[in-house]
Tab-separated table of C-alpha atoms in Angstrom:
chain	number	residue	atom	x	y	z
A	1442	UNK	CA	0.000	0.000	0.000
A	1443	UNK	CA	1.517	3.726	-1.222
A	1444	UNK	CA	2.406	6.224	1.499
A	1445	UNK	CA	-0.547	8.205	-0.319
A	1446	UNK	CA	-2.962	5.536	0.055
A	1447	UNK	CA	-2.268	5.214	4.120
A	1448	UNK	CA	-2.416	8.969	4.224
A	1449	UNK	CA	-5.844	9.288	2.763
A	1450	UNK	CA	-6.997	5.859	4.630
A	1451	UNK	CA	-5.405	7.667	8.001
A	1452	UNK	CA	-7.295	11.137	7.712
A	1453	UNK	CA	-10.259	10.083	6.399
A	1454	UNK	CA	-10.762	7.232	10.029
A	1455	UNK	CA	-9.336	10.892	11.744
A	1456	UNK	CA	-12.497	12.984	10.964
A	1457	UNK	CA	-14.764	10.173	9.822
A	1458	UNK	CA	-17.937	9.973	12.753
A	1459	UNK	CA	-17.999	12.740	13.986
A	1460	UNK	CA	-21.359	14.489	13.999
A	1461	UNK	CA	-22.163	17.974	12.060
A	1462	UNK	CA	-22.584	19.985	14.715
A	1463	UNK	CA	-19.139	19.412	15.765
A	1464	UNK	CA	-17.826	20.474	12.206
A	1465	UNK	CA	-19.738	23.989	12.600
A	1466	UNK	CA	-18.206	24.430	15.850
A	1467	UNK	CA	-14.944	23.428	14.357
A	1468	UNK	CA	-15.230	25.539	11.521
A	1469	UNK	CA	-15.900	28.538	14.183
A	1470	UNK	CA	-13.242	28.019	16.165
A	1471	UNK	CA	-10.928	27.894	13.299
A	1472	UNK	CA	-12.126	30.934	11.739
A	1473	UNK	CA	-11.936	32.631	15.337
A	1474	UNK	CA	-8.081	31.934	15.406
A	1475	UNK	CA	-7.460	33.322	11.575
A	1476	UNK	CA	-8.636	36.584	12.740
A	1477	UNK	CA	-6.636	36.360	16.225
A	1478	UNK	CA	-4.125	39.260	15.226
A	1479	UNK	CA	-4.757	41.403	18.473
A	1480	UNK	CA	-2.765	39.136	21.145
A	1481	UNK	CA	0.167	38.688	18.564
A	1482	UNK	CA	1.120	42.881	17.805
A	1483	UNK	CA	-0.421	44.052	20.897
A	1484	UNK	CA	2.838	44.760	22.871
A	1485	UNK	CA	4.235	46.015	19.343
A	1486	UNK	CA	1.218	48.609	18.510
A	1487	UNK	CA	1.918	49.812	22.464
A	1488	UNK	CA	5.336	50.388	22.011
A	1489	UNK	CA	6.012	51.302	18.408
A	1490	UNK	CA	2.657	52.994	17.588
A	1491	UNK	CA	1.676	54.581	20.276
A	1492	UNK	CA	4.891	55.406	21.611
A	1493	UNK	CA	4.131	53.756	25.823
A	1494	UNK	CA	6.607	52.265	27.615
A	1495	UNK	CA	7.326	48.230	28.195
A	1496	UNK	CA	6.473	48.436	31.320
A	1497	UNK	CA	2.460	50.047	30.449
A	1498	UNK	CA	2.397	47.278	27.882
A	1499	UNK	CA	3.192	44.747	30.374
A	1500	UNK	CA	0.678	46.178	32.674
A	1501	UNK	CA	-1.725	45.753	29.676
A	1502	UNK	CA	-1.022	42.194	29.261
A	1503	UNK	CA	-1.389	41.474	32.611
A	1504	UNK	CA	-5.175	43.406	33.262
A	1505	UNK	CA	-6.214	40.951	29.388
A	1506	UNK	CA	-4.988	38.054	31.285
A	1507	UNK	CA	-6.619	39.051	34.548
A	1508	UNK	CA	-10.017	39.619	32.939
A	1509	UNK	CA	-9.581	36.339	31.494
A	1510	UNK	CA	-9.083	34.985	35.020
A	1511	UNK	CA	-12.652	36.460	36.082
A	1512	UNK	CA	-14.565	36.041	33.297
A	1513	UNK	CA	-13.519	32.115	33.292
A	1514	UNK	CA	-15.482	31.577	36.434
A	1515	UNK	CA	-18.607	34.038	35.217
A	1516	UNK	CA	-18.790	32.671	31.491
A	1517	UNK	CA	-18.789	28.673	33.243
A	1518	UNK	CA	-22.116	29.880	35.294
A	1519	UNK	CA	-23.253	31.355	32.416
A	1520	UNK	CA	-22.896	28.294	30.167
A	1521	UNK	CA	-24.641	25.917	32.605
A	1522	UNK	CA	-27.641	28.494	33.418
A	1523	UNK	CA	-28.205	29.836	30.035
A	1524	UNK	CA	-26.641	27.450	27.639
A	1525	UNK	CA	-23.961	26.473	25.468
A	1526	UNK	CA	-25.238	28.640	21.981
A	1527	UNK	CA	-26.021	31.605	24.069
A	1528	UNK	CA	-23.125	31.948	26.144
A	1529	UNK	CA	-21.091	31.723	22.777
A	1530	UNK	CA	-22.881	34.148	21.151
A	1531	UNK	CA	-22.950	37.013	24.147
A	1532	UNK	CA	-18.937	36.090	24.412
A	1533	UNK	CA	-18.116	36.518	20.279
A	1534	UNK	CA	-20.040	39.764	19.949
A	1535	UNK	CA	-18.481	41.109	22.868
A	1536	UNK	CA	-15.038	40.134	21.753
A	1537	UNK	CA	-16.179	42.014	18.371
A	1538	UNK	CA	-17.093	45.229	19.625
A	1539	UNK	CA	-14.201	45.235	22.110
A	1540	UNK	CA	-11.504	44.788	19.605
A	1541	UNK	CA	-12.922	47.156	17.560
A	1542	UNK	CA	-13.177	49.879	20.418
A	1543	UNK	CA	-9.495	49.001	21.389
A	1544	UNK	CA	-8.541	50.307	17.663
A	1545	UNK	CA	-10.321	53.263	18.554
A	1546	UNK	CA	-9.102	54.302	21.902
A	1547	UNK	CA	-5.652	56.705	23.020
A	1548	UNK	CA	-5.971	57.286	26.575
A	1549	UNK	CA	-3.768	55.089	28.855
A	1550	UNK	CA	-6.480	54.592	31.286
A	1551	UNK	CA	-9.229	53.512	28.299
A	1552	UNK	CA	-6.745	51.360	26.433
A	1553	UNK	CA	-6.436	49.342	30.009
A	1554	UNK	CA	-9.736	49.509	30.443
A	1555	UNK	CA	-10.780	48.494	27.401
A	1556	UNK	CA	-7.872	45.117	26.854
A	1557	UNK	CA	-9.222	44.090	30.716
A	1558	UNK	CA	-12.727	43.971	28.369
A	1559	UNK	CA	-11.227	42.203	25.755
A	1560	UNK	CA	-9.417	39.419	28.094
A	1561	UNK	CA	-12.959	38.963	29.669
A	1562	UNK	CA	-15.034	38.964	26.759
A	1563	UNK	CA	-12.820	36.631	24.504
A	1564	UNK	CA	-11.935	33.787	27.086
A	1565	UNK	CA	-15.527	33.550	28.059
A	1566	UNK	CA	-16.086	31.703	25.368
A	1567	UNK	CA	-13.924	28.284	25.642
A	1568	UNK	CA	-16.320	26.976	28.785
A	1569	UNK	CA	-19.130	26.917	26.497
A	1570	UNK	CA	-16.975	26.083	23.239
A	1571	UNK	CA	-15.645	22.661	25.440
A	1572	UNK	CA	-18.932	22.458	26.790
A	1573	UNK	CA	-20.682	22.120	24.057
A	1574	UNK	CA	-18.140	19.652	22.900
A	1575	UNK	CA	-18.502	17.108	25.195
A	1576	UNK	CA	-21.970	17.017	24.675
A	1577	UNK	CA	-21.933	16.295	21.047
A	1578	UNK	CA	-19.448	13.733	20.840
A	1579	UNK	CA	-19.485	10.192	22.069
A	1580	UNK	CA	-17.215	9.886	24.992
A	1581	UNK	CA	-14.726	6.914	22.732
A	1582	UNK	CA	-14.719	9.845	19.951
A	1583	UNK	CA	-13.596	12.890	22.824
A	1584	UNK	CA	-9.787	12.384	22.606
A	1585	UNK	CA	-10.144	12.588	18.690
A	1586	UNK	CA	-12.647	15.663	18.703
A	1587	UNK	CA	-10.418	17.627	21.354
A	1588	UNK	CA	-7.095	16.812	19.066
A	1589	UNK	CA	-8.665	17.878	15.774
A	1590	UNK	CA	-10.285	21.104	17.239
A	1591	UNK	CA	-6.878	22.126	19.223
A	1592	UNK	CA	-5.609	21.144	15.427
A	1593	UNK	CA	-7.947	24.705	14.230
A	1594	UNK	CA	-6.482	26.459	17.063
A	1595	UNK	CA	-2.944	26.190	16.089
A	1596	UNK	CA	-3.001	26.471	12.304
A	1597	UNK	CA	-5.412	29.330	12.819
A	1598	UNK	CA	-2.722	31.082	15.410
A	1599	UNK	CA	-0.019	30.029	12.633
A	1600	UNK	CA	-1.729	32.057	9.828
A	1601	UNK	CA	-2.653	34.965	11.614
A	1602	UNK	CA	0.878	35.264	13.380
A	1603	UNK	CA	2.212	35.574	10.074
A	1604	UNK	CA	-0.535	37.532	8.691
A	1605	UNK	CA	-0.043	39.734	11.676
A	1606	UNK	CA	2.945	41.291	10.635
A	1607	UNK	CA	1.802	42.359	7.046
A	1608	UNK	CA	-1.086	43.796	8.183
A	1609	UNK	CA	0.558	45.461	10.998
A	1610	UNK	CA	3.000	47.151	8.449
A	1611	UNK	CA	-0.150	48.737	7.042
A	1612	UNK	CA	-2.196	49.523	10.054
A	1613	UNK	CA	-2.491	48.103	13.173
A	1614	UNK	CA	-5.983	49.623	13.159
A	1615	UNK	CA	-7.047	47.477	10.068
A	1616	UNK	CA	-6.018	44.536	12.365
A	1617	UNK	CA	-7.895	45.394	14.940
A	1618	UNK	CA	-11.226	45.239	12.552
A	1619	UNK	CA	-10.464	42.778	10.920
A	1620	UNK	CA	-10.313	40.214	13.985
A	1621	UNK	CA	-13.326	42.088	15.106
A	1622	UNK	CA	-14.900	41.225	11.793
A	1623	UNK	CA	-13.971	37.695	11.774
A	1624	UNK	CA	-14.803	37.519	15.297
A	1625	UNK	CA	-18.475	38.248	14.128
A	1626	UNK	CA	-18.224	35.766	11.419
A	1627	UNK	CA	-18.041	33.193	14.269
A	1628	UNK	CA	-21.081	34.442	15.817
A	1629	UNK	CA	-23.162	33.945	12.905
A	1630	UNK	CA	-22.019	30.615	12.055
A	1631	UNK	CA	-22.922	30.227	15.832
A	1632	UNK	CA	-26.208	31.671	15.383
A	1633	UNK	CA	-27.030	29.931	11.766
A	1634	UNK	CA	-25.680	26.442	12.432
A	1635	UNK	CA	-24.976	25.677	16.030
A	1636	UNK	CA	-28.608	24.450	18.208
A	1637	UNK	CA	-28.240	24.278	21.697
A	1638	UNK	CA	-26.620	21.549	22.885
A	1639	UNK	CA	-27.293	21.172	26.753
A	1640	UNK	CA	-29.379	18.381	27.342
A	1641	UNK	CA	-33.261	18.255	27.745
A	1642	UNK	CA	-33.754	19.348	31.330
A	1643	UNK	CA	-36.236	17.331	33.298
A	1644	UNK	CA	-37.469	19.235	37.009
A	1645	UNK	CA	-35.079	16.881	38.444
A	1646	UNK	CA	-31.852	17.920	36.245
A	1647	UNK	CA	-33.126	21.832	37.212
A	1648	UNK	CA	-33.052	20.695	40.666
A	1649	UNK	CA	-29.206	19.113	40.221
A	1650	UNK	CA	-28.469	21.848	38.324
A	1651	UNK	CA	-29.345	24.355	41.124
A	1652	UNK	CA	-27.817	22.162	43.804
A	1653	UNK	CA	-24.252	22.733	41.597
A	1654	UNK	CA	-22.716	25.995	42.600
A	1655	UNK	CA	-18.941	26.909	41.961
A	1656	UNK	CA	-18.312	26.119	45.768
A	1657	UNK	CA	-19.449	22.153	44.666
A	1658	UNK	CA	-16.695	22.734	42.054
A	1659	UNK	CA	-14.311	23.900	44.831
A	1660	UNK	CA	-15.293	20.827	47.320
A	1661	UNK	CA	-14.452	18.408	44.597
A	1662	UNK	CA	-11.130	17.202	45.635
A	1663	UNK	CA	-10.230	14.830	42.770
A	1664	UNK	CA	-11.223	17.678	40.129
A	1665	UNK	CA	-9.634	20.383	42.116
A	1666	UNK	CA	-6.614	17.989	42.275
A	1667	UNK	CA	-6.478	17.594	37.802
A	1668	UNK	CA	-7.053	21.916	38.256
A	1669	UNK	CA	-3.919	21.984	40.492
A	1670	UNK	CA	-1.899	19.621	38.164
A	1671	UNK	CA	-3.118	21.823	34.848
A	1672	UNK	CA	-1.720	24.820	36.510
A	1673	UNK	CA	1.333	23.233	37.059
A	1674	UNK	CA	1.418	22.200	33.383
A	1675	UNK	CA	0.399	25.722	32.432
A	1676	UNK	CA	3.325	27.059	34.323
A	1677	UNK	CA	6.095	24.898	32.495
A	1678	UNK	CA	4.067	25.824	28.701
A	1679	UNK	CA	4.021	29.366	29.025
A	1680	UNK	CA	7.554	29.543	29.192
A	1681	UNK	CA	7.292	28.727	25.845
A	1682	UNK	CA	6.392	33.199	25.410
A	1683	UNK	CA	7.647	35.063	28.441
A	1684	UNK	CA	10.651	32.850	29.757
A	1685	UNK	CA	12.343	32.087	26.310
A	1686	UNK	CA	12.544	34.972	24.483
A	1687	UNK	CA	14.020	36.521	27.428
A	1688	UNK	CA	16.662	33.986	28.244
A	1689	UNK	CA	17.606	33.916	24.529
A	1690	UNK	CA	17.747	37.564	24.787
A	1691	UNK	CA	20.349	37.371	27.337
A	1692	UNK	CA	22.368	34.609	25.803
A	1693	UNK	CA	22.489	37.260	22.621
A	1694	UNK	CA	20.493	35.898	20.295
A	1695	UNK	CA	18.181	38.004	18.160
A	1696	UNK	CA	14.420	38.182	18.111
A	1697	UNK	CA	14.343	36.604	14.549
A	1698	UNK	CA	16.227	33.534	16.213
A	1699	UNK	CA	13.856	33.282	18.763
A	1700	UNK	CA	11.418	33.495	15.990
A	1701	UNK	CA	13.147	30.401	13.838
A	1702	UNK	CA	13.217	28.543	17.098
A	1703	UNK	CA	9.465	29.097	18.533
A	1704	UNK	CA	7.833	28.659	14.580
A	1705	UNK	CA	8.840	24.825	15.323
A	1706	UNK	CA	5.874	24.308	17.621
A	1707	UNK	CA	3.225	25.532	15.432
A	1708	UNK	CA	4.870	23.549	12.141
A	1709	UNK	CA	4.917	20.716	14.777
A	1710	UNK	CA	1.529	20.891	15.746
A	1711	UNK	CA	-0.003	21.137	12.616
A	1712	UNK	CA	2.059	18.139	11.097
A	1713	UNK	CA	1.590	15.950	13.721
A	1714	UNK	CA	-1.270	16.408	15.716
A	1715	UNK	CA	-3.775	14.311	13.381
A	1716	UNK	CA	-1.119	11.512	13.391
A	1717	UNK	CA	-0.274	11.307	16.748
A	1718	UNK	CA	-4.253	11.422	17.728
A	1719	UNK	CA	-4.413	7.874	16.187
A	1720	UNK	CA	-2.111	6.787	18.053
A	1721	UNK	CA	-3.139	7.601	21.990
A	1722	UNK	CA	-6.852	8.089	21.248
A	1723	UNK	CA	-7.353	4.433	22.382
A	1724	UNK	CA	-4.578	4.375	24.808
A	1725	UNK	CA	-4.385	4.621	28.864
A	1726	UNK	CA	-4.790	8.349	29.557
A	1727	UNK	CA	-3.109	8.059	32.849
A	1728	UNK	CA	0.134	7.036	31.304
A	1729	UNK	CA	-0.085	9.799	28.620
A	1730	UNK	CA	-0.641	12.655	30.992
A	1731	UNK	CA	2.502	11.281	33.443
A	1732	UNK	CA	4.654	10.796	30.175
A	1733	UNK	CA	3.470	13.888	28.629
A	1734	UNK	CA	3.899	16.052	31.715
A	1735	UNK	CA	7.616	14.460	32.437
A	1736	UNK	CA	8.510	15.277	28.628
A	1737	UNK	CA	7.202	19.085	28.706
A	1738	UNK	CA	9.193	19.587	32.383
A	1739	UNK	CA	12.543	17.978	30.741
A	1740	UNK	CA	11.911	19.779	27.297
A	1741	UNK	CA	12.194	22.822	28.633
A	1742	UNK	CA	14.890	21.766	31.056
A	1743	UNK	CA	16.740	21.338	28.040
A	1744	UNK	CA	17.043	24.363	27.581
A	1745	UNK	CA	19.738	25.039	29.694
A	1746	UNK	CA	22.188	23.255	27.504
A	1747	UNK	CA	20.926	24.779	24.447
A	1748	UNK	CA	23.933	27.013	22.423
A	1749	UNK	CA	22.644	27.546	19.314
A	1750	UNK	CA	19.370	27.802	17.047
A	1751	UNK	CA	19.215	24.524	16.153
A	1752	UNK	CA	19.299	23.314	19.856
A	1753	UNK	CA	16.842	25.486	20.708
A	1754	UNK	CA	14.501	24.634	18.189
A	1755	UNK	CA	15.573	21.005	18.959
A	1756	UNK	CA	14.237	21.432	22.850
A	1757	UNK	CA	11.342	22.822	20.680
A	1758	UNK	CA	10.503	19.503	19.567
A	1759	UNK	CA	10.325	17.797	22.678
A	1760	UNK	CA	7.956	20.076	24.817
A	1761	UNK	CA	6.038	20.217	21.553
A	1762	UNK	CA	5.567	16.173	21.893
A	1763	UNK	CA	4.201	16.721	25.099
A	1764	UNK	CA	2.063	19.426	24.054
A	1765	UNK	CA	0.157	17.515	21.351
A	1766	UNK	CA	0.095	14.702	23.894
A	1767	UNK	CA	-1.197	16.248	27.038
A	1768	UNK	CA	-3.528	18.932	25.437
A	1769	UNK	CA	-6.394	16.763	23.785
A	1770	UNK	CA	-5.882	13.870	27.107
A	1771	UNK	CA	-5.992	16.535	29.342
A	1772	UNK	CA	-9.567	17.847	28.191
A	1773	UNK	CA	-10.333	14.798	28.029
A	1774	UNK	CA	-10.355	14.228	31.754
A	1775	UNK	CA	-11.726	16.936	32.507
A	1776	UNK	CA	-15.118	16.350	30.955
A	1777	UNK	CA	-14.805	12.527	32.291
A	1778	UNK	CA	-14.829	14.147	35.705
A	1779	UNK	CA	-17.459	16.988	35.075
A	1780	UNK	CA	-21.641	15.764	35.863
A	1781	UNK	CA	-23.722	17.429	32.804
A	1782	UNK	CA	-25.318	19.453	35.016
A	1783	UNK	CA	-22.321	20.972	36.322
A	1784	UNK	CA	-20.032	20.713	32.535
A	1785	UNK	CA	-19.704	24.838	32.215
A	1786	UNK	CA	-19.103	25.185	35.740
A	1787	UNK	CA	-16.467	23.176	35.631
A	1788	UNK	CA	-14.671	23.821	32.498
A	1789	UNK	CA	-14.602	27.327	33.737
A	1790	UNK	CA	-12.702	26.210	36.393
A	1791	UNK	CA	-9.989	24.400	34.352
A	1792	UNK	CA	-9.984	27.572	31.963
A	1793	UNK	CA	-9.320	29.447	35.124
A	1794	UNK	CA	-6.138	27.231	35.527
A	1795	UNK	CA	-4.430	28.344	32.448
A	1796	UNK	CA	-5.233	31.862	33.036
A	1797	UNK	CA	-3.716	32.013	36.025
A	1798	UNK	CA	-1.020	30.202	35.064
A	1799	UNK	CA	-0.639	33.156	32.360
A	1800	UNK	CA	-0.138	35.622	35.339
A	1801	UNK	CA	1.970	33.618	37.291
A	1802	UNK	CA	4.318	32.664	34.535
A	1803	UNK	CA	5.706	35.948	33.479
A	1804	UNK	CA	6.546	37.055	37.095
A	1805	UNK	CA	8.174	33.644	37.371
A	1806	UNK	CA	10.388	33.920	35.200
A	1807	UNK	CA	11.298	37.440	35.385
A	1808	UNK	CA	12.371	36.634	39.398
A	1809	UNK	CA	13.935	33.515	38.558
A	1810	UNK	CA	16.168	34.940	35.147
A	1811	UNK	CA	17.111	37.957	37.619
A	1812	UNK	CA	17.684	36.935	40.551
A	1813	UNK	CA	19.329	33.284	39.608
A	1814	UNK	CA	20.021	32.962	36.399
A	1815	UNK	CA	18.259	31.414	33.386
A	1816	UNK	CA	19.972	27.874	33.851
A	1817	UNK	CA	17.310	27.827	37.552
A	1818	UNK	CA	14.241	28.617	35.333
A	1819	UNK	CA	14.842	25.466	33.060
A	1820	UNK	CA	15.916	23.722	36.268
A	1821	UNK	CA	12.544	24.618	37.910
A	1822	UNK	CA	10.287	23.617	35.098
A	1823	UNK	CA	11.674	19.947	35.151
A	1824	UNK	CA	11.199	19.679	38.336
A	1825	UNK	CA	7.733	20.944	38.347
A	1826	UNK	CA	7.405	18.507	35.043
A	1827	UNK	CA	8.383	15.995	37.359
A	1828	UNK	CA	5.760	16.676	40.039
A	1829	UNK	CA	2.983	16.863	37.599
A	1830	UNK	CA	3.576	13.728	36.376
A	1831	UNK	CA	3.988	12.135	39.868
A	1832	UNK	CA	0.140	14.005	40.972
A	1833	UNK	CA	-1.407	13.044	37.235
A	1834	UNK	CA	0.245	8.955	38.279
A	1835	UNK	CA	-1.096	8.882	42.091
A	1836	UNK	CA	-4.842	10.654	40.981
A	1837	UNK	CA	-5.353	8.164	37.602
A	1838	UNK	CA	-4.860	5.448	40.044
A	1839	UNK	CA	-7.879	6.090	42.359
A	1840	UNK	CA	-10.321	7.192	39.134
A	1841	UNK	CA	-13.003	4.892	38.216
A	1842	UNK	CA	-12.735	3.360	34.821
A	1843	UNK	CA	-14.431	5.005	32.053
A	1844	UNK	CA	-18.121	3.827	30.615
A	1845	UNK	CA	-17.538	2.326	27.286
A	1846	UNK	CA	-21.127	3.424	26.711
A	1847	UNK	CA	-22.111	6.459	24.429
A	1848	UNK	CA	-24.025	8.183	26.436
A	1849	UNK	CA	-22.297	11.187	28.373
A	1850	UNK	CA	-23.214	10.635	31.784
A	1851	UNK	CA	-24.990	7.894	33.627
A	1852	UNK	CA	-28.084	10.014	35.179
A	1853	UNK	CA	-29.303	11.034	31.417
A	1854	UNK	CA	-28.857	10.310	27.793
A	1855	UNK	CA	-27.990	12.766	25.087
A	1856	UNK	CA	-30.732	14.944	23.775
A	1857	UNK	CA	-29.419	18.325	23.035
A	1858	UNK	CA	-32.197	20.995	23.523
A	1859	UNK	CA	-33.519	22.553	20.050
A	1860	UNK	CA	-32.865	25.995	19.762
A	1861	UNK	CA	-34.584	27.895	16.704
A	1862	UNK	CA	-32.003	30.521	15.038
């Protein structure tokens, strides 16, 4: 059989089952990251355009990430009491108008007022967006639906990192509406193609539902426990943007190196994540997340011995691996230990993990490169590699195996709620 042949034969079993609905939400999500220019030049259109100083634009990035933070917790409420389609739609239209206004505005005090909107607005969506996900896809068919949709995420960042540049030569205001325009694009496909997805509530779901508050989130140990162990994983991953570029600053390389270097994940991810979906989707999820979180820790431990492009980009590749590995598994797990009742609730929770983990991160390494030396930072991520893989080892032993069933829970079938457009 021809390379060709097992290529087709390999994508087509990749996609093949999956329902519609799922393709719709795909396609929004994919279209969502085309358009994501804003996060990519916004330090640059702070600096360079509008003439403010690093330190405002880090304050900047740091109230987007904090309203990300917030709205995590709000927008997982939201997604359980109103819905899936709703939620989405309130999130994408506020992300529109909010990246348009930011285009708009001069003032110090309303461009950090209005990027602490934008942070809220466009993470409220990715409850709701996994939400909705677990509820139209089989639970055998989850590991395969998270891999191909984090798939859209990363080709769509790829694009419009390198669109981003272009269009920022030209006007940074043009980006601005265009992501706001594309952003709306997304909440029409929402609106045209997407039906609600929650289940059918009976009195006695409304009365679970009501009995699930984000303290219930909070009391769950085990869950709480895969939240702590994300944020962990968070930490070592968003090195990837605030510890290396400064480390490889100080070691004199140039920003185009650390460009060369960092374009490896995205090429990476884009090759490989289809391929290497096949290959855990059916495999023990415990032993992926402890050899996924070991390999991210010791990939970026790496680091340390890295002297040249190459061997940067080659440390690349194996926190990469892990990436692809631990991303789709990860979600997984998360919806395996989330009731239906309680699905946005929770998600918002793990969201809440990563944003925090965005905060964390850049003061991390800042202290650590400054006060020890860059050699501690790569030092510290293996070990906290090492720890998350220990926690993900010791928790998978004490879960319950999986139903093989298709439902997604075992107090109610699937029957998504029709919503008319």
């Amino acid at each position: 059989m021809s390379a060709v042949v097992r290529a087709r034969r390999a994508v087509r079993e990749t996609v093949s089952g999956l329902p519609p609905a799922f393709w719709w939400l795909w396609t929004s999500t994919l279209v969502n990251r085309l358009g994501a220019f804003v996060a990519t030049f916004m330090a640059l259109y702070l600096t360079l355009d509008r003439g403010y100083s690093a330190t405002y634009a880090g304050l900047v990035a740091a109230l987007h990430g904090l309203g990300g933070v917030i709205s995590s917790l709000g927008a997982g409420v939201m997604t359980d009491r109103l819905g899936r389609r709703p939620t989405l739609l309130v999130a994408q239209v506020a992300t529109a108008l909010s990246v348009a206004a930011l285009g708009f505005v001069h003032h110090p005090v309303a461009i950090a007022a209005v990027a602490f909107l934008v942070g809220m607005a466009s993470n409220a969506s990715r409850p709701a967006v996994q939400a909705m996900m677990a509820d139209i896809v089989r639970p055998e068919d989850r590991i395969r639906a998270f891999s191909l949709n984090y798939w859209a995420i990363n080709l769509g960042f790829a694009v419009s990192s390198m669109a981003a540049g272009f269009i920022a030569e030209y006007s940074y205001l043009a980006g601005f509406l265009i992501e706001a325009a594309m952003t709306l694009v997304c909440a029409v496909v929402v609106f045209v193609k997407l039906p609600e997805s929650r289940p059918v509530r009976s009195a006695e779901t409304v009365a679970r539902e009501n009995s699930v508050s984000l303290g219930t989130v909070l009391r769950d140990g085990r869950f709480m426990s895969v939240v702590g162990l994300s944020f962990l994983i968070a930490l070592i991953f968003q090195q990837a943007s605030v510890g290396l570029p400064v480390a490889m600053g100080e070691a004199g390389f140039t920003p185009a190196d650390y460009g060369m270097a960092v374009a490896v994940n995205g090429v990476l991810i884009v090759a490989l994540q289809i391929p290497v979906t096949r290959f855990i989707q059916h495999r023990d999820p415990g032993r992926l997340l402890v050899i996924s979180s070991v390999l991210a820790g010791y990939g970026f431990g790496l680091t340390a011995f890295a002297g040249s492009v190459a061997v940067f980009a080659l440390t690349v590749c194996v926190w990469t691996l892990a990436e692809i590995v631990n991303a789709p598994t990860q979600t997984g797990l998360v919806v395996r230990l989330s009731p239906v009742h309680g699905r946005g609730r929770y998600q918002g929770m793990y969201t809440m993990s990563w944003s925090v983990a965005a905060l964390v991160a850049p003061l991390m390494s800042g202290f650590v490169i400054d006060r020890f030396g860059a050699e501690w930072l790569w030092a510290a991520c293996a070990v906290i590699g090492t720890i998350a893989g220990l926690g993900y080892g010791l928790l998978m032993r004490r879960l319950p195996a999986e139903e093989p069933t298709a439902g997604v829970s075992k107090e109610e079938p699937v029957r998504p709620e029709v919503s008319a457009s």
